[in-house]
Structures are given as C-alpha cells and as structure tokens.
mmCIF file of N, CA and C in Angstrom:
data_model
loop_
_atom_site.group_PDB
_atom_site.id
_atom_site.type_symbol
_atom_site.label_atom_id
_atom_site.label_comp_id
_atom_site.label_asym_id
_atom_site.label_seq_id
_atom_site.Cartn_x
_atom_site.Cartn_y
_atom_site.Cartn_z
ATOM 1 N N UNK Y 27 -3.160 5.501 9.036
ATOM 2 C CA UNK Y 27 -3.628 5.596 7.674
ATOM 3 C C UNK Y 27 -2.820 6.665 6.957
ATOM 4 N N UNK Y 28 -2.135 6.736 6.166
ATOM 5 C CA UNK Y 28 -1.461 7.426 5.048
ATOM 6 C C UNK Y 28 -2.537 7.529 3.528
ATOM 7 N N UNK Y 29 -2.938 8.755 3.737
ATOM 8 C CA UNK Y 29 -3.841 9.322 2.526
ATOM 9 C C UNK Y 29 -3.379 10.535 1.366
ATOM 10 N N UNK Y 30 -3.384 10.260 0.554
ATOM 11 C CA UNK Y 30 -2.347 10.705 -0.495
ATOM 12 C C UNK Y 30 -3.457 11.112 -1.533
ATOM 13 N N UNK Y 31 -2.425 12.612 -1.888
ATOM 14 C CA UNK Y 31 -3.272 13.379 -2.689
ATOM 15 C C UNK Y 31 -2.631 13.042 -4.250
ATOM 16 N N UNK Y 32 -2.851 13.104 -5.201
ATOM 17 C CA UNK Y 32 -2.872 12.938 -6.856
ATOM 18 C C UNK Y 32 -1.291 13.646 -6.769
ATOM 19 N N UNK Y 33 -0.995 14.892 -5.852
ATOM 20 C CA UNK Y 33 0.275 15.553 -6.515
ATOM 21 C C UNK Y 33 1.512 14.786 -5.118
ATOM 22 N N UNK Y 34 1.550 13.678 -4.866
ATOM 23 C CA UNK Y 34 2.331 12.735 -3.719
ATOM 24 C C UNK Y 34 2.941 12.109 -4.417
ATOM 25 N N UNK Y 35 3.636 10.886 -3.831
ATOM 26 C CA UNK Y 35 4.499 10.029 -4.185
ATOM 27 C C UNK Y 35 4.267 9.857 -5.920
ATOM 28 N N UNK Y 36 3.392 9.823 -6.345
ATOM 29 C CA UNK Y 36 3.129 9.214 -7.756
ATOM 30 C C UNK Y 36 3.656 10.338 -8.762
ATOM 31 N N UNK Y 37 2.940 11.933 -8.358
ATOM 32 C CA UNK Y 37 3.661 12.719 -9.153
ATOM 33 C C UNK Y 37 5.034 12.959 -9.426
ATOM 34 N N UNK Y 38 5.467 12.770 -7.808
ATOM 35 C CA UNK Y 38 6.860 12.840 -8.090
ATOM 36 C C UNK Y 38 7.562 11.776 -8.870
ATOM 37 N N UNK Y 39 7.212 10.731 -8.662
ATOM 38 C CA UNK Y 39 7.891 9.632 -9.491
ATOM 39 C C UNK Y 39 7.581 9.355 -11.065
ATOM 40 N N UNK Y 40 6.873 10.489 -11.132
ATOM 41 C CA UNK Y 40 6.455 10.463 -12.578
ATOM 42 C C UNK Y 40 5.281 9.245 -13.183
ATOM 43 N N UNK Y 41 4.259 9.363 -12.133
ATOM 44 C CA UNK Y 41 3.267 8.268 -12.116
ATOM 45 C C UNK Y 41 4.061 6.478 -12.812
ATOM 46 N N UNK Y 42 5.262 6.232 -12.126
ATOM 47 C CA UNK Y 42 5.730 5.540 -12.260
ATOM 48 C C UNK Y 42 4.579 3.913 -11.883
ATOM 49 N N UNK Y 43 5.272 3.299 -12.543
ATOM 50 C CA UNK Y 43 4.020 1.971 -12.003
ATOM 51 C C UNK Y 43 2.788 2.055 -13.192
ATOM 52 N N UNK Y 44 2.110 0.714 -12.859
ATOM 53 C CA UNK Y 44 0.734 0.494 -13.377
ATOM 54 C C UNK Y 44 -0.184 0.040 -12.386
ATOM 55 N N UNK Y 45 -1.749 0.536 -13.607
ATOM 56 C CA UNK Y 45 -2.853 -0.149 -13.079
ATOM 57 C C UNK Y 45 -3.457 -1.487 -13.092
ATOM 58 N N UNK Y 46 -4.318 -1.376 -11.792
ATOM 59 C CA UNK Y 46 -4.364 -3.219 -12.216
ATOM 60 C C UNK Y 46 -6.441 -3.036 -11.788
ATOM 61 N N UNK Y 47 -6.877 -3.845 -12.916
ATOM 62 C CA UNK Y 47 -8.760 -3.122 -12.648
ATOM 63 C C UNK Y 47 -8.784 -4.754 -12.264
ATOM 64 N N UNK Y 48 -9.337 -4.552 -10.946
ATOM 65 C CA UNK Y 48 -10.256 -5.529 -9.963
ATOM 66 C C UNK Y 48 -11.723 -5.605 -9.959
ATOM 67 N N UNK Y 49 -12.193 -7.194 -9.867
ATOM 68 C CA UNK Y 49 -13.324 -7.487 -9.876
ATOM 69 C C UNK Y 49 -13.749 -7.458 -8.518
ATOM 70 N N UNK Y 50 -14.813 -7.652 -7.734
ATOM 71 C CA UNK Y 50 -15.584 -7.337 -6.819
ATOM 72 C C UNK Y 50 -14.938 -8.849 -6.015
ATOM 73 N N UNK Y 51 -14.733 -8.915 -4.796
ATOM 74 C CA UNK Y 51 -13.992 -10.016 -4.265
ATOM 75 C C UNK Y 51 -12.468 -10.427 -4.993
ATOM 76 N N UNK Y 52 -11.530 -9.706 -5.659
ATOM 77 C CA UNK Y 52 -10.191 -10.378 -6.382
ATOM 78 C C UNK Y 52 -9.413 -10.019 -5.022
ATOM 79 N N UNK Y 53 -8.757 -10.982 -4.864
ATOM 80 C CA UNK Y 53 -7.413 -10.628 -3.806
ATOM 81 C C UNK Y 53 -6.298 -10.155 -5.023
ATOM 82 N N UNK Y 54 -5.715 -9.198 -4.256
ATOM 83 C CA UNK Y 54 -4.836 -7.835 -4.467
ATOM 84 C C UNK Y 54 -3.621 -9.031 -3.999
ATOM 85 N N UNK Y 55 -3.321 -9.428 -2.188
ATOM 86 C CA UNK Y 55 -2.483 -9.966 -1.821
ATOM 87 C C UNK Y 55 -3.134 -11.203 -1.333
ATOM 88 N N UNK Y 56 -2.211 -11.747 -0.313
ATOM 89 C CA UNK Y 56 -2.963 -12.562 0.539
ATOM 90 C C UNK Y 56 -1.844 -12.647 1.687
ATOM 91 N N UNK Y 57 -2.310 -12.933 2.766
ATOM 92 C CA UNK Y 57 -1.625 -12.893 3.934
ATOM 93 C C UNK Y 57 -0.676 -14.006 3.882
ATOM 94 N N UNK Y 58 1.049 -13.440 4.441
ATOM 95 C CA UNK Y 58 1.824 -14.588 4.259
ATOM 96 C C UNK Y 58 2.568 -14.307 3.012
ATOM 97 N N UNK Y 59 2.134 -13.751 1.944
ATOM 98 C CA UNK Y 59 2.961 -12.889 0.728
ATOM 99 C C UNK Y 59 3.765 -11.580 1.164
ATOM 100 N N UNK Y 60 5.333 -12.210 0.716
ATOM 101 C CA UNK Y 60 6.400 -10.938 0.910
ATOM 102 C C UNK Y 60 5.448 -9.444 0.415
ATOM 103 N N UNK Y 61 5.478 -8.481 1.177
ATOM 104 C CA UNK Y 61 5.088 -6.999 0.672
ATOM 105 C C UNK Y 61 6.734 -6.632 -0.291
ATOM 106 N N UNK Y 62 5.877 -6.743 -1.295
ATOM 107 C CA UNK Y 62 7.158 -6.233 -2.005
ATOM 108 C C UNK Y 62 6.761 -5.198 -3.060
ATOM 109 N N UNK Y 63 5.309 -4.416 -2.731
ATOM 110 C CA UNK Y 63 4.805 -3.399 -3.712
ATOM 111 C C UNK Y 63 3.697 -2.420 -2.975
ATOM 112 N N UNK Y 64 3.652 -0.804 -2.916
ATOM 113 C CA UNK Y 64 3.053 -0.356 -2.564
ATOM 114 C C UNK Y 64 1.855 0.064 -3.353
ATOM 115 N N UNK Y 65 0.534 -0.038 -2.681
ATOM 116 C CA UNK Y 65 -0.537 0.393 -3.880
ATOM 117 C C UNK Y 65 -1.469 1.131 -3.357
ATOM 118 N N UNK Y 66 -2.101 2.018 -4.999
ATOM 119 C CA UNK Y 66 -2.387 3.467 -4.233
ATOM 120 C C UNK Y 66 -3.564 2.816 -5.277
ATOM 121 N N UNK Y 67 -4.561 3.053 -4.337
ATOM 122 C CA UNK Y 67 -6.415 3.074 -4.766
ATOM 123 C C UNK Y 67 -6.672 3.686 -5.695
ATOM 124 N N UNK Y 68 -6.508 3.871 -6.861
ATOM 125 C CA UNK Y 68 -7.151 4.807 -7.644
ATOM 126 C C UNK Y 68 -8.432 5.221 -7.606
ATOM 127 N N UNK Y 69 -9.504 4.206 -7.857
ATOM 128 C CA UNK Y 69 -11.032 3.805 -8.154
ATOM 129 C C UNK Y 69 -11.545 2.344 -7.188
ATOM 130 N N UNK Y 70 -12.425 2.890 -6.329
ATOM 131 C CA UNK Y 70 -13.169 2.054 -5.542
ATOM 132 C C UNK Y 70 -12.731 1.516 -4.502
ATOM 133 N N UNK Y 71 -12.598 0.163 -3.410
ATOM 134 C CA UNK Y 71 -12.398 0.208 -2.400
ATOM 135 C C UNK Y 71 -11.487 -1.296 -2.082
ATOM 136 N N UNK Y 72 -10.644 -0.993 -1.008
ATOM 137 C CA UNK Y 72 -10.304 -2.527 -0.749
ATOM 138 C C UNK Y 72 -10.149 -2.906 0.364
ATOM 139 N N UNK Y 73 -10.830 -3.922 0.888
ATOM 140 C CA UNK Y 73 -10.755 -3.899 2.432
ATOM 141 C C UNK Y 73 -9.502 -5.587 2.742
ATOM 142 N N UNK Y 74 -9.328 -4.843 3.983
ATOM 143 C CA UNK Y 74 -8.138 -5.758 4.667
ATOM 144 C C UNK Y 74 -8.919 -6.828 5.682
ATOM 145 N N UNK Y 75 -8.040 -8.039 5.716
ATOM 146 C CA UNK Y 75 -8.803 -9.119 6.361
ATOM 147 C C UNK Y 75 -7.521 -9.899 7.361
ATOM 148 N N UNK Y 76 -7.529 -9.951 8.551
ATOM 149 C CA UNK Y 76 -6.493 -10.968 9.016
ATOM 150 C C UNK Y 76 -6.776 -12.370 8.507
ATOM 151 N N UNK Y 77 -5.868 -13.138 9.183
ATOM 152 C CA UNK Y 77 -5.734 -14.621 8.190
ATOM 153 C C UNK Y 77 -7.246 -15.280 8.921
ATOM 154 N N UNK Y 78 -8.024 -16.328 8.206
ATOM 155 C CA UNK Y 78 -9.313 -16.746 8.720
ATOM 156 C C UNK Y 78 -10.487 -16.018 9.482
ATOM 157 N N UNK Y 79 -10.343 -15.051 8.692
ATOM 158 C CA UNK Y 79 -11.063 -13.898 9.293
ATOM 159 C C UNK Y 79 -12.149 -13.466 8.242
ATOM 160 N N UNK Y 80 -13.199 -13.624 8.418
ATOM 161 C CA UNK Y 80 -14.491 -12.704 7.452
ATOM 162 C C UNK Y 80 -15.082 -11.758 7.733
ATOM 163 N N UNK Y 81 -14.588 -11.028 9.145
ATOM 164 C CA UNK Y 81 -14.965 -9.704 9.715
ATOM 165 C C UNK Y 81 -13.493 -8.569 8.914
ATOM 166 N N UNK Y 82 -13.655 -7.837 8.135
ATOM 167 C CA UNK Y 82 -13.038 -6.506 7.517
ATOM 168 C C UNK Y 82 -11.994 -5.841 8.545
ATOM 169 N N UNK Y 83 -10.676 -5.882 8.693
ATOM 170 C CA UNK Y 83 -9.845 -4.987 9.419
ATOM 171 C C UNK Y 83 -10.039 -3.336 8.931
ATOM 172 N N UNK Y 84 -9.957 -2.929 8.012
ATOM 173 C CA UNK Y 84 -9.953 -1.867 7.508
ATOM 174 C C UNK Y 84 -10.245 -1.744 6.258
ATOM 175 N N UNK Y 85 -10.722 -0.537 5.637
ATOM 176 C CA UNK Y 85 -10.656 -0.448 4.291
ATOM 177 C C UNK Y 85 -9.996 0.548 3.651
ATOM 178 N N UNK Y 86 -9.353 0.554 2.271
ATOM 179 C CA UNK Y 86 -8.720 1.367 1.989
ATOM 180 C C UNK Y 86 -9.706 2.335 0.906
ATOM 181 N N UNK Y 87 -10.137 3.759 0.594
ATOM 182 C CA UNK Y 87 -10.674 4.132 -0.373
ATOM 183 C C UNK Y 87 -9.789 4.795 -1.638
ATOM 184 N N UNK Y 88 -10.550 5.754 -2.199
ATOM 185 C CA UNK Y 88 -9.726 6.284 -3.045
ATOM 186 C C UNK Y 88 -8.390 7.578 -3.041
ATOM 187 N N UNK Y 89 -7.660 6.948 -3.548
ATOM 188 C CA UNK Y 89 -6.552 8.359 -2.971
ATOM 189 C C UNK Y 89 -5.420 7.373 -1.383
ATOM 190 N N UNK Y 90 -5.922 6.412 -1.512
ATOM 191 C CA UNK Y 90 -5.083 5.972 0.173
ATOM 192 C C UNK Y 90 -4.419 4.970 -0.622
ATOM 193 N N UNK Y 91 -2.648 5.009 0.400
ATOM 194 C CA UNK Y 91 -1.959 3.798 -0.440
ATOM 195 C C UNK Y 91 -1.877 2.930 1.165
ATOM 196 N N UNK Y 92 -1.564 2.279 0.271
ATOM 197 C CA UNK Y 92 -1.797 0.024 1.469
ATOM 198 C C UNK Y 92 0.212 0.193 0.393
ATOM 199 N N UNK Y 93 0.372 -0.241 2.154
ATOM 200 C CA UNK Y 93 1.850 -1.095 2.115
ATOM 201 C C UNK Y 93 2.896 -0.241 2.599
ATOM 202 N N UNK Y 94 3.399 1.175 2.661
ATOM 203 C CA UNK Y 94 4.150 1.525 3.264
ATOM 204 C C UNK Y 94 5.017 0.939 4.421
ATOM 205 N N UNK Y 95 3.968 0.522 5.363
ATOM 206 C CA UNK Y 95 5.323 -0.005 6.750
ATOM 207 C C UNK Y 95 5.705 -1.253 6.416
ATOM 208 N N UNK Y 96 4.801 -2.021 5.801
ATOM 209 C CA UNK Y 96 5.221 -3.565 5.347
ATOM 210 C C UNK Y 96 6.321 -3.708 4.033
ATOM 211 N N UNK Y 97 6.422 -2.667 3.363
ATOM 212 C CA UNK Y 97 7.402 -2.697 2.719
ATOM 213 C C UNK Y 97 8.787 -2.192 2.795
ATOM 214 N N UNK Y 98 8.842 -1.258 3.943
ATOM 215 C CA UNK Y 98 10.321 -0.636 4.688
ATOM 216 C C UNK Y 98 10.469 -1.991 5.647
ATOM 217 N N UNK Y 99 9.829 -2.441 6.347
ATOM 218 C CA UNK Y 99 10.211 -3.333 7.401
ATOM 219 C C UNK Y 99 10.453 -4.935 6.425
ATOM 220 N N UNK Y 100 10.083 -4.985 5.059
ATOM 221 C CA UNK Y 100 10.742 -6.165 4.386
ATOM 222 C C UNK Y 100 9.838 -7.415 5.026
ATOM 223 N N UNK Y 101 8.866 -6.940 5.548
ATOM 224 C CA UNK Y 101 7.960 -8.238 5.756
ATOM 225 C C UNK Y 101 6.884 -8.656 5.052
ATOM 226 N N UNK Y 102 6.050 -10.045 5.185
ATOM 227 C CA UNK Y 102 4.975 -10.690 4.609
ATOM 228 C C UNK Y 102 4.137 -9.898 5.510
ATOM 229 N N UNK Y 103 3.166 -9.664 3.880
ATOM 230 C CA UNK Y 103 1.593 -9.083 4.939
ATOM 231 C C UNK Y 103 1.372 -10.072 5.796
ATOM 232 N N UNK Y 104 0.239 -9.658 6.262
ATOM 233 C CA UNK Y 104 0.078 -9.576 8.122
ATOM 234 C C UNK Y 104 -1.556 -9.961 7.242
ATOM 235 N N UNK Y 105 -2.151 -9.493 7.007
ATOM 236 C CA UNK Y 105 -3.647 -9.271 5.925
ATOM 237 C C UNK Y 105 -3.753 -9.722 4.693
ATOM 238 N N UNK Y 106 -4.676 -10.369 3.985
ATOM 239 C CA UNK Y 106 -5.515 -10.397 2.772
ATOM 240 C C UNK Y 106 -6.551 -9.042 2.307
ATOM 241 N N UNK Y 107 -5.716 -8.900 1.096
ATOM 242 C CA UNK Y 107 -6.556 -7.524 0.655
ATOM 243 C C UNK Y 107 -7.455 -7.755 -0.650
ATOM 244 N N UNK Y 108 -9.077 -7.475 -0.313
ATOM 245 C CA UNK Y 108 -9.784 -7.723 -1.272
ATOM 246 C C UNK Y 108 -10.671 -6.651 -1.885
ATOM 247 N N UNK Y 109 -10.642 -6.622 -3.328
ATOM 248 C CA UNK Y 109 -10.982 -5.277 -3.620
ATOM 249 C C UNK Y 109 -13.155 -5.776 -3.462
ATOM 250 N N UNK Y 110 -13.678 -4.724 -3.343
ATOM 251 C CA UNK Y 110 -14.614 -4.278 -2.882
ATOM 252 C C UNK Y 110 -15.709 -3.490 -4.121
ATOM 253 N N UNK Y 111 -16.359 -3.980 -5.023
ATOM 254 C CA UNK Y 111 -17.122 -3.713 -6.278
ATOM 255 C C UNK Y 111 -15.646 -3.716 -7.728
ATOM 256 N N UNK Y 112 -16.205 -2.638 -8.516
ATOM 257 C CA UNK Y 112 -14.976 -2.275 -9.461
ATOM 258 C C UNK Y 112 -14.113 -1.372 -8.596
ATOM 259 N N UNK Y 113 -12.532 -1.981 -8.343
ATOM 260 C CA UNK Y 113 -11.527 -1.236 -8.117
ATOM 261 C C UNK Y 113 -10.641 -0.892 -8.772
ATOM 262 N N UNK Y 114 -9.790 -0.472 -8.895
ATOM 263 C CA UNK Y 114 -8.577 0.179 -9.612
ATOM 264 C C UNK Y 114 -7.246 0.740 -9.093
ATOM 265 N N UNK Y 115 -6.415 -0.629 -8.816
ATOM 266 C CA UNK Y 115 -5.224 0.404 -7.850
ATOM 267 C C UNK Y 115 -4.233 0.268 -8.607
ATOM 268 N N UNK Y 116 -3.050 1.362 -8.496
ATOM 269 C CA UNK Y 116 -1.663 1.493 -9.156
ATOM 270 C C UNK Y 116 -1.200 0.774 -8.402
ATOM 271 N N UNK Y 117 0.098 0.096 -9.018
ATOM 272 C CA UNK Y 117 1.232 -0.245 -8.653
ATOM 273 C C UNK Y 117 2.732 -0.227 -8.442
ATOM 274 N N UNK Y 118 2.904 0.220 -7.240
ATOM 275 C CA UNK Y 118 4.597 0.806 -7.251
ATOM 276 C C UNK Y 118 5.845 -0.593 -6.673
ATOM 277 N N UNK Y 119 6.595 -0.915 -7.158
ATOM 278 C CA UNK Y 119 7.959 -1.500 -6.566
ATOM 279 C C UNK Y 119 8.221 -1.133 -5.780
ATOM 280 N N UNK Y 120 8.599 -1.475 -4.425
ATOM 281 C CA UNK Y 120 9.553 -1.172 -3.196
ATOM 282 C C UNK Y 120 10.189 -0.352 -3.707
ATOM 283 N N UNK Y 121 11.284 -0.080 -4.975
ATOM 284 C CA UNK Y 121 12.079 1.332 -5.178
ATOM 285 C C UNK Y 121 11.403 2.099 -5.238
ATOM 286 N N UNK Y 122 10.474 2.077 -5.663
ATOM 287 C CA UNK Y 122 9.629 3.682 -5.974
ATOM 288 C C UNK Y 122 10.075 4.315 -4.221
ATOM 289 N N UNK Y 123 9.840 3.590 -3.441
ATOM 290 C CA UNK Y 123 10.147 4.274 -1.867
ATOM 291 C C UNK Y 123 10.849 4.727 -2.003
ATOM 292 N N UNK Y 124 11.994 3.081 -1.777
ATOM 293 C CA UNK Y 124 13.446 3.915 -1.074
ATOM 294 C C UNK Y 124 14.071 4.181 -2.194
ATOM 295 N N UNK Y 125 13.957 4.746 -3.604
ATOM 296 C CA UNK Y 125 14.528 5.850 -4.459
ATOM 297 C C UNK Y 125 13.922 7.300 -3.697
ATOM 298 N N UNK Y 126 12.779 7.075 -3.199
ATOM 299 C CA UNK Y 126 12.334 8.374 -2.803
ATOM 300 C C UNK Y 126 12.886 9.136 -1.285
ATOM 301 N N UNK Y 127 13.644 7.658 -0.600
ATOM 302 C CA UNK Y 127 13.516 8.079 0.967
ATOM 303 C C UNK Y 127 14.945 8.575 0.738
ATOM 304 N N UNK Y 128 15.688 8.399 -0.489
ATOM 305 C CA UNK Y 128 17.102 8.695 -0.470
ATOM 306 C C UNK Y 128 17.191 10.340 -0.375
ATOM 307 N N UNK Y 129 15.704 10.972 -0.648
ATOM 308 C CA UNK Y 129 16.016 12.273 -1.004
ATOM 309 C C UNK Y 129 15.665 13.119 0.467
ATOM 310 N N UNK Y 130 15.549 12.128 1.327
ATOM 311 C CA UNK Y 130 14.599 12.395 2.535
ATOM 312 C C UNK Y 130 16.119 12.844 3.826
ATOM 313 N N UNK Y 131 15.992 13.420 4.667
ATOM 314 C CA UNK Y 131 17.373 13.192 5.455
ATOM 315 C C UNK Y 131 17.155 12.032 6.577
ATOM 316 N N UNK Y 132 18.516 11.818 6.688
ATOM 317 C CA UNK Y 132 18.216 10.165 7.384
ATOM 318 C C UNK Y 132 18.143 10.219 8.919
ATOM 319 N N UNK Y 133 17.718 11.496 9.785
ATOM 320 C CA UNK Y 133 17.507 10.749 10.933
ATOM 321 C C UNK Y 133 15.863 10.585 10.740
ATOM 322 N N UNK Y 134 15.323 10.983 9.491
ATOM 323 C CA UNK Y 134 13.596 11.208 9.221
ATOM 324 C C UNK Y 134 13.384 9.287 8.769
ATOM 325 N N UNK Y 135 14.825 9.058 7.789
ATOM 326 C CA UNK Y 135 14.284 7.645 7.518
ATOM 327 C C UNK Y 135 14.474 7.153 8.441
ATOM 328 N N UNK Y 136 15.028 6.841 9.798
ATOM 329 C CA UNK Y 136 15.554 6.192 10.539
ATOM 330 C C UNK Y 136 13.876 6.107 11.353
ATOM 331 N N UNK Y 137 13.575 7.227 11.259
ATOM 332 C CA UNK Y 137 12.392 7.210 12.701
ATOM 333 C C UNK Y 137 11.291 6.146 11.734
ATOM 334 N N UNK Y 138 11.152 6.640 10.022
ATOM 335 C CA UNK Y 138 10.059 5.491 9.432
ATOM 336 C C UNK Y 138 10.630 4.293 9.397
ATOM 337 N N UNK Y 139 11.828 3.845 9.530
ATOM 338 C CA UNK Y 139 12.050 2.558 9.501
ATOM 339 C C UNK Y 139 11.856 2.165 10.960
ATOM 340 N N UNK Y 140 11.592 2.861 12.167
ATOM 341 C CA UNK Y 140 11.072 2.550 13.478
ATOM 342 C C UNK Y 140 9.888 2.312 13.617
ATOM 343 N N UNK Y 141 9.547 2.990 13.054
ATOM 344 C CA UNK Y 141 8.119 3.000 13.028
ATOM 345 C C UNK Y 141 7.348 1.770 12.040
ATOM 346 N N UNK Y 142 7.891 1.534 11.251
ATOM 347 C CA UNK Y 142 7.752 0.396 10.309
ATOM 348 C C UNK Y 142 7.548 -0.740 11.288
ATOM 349 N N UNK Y 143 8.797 -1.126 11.998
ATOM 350 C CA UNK Y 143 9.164 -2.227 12.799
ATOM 351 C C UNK Y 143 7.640 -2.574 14.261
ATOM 352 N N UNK Y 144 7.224 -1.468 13.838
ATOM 353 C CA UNK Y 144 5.671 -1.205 15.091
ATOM 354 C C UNK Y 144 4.972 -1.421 14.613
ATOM 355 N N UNK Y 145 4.821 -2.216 13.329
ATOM 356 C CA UNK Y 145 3.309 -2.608 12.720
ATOM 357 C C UNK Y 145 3.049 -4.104 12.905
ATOM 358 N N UNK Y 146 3.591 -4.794 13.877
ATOM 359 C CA UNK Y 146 3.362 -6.325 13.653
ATOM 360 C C UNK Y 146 1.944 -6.488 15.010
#
C-alpha cells in the first residue's frame, strides 16, 4: 500500500491532473483496461475487485493512490475499481511518474521497475 500525504507526488507536480466525483458503485476502471493513469483518493473510498469476483480485494481510502506498479510495469489492471458512497479521486497521466522518476537516481528506478514486474 503506498499512502500519500497532501505535500507528495501532487504537490510537487503542482497538483497537476483532475478530479473526477463518483457515485456509490461507478467503476473508476475495470479489469483488462491498460493502467495508463495513477489515482489519488481525495474523498471517500474505493474498493478493488478481481475479475468475477463480489468479495472486495482491498480498499483504497483517503490520501492513498491506486496504480503505481501497474503503471511502471505498462500493464492492464489485474482488478475492477469501484468507488464506495460519494468519492472523489484525482487524476494523474503515467507522465506525472516518470517526469517524476527522472529526478530520482536510476539504480532507485531500476529496483521500482522490479518491483513493479512483482505485482502480477
């Protein structure tokens, strides 16, 4: 779980991205969709579902971003993400990352892009 405080990725990028306000059951993604955007919870909750599944993998609350390893490793979620009452999550582009990992030194990206590759 990667939990992120207000002054993280977003400040630095200059709260780059938008919000998107979810109804109670809206899918966010759906399993089988390229990850091609990381999103950070603003307001309320969203829980993760494997494919044909109605038992909850996880949930994400406020302040936690969904998508990091699925978006360095360039793969389709793995999960369906459904927001959970009124939610509210930002939305970042894959650059928002890797503009950010450029500033990072690379045997550090090398180990998250390993680590990425360990989420299937």
């Amino acid at each position: 779980m990667i939990h992120l405080s207000p002054n993280g990725l977003i400040a630095a990028k200059g709260r780059k991205g938008h919000s998107l306000e979810m109804i109670d059951g809206e899918a966010l993604f759906l399993a089988g969709q390229m990850a091609t955007h990381i999103y950070l919870v603003e307001i309320g909750t969203l829980q993760v579902f494997p494919p044909r599944s109605a038992v909850p993998l996880r949930r994400y609350d406020q302040y936690e971003l969904i998508g990091i390893p699925e978006v360095l490793a360039g793969k389709a979620w793995p999960v369906t993400a459904l927001a959970r009452g009124k939610t509210q999550v930002r939305i970042f582009p894959a650059e928002c990352l890797t503009d950010r990992m450029a500033e990072i030194p690379a045997n550090s990206v090398k180990f998250l892009r390993h680590l990425s590759q360990l989420c299937d």
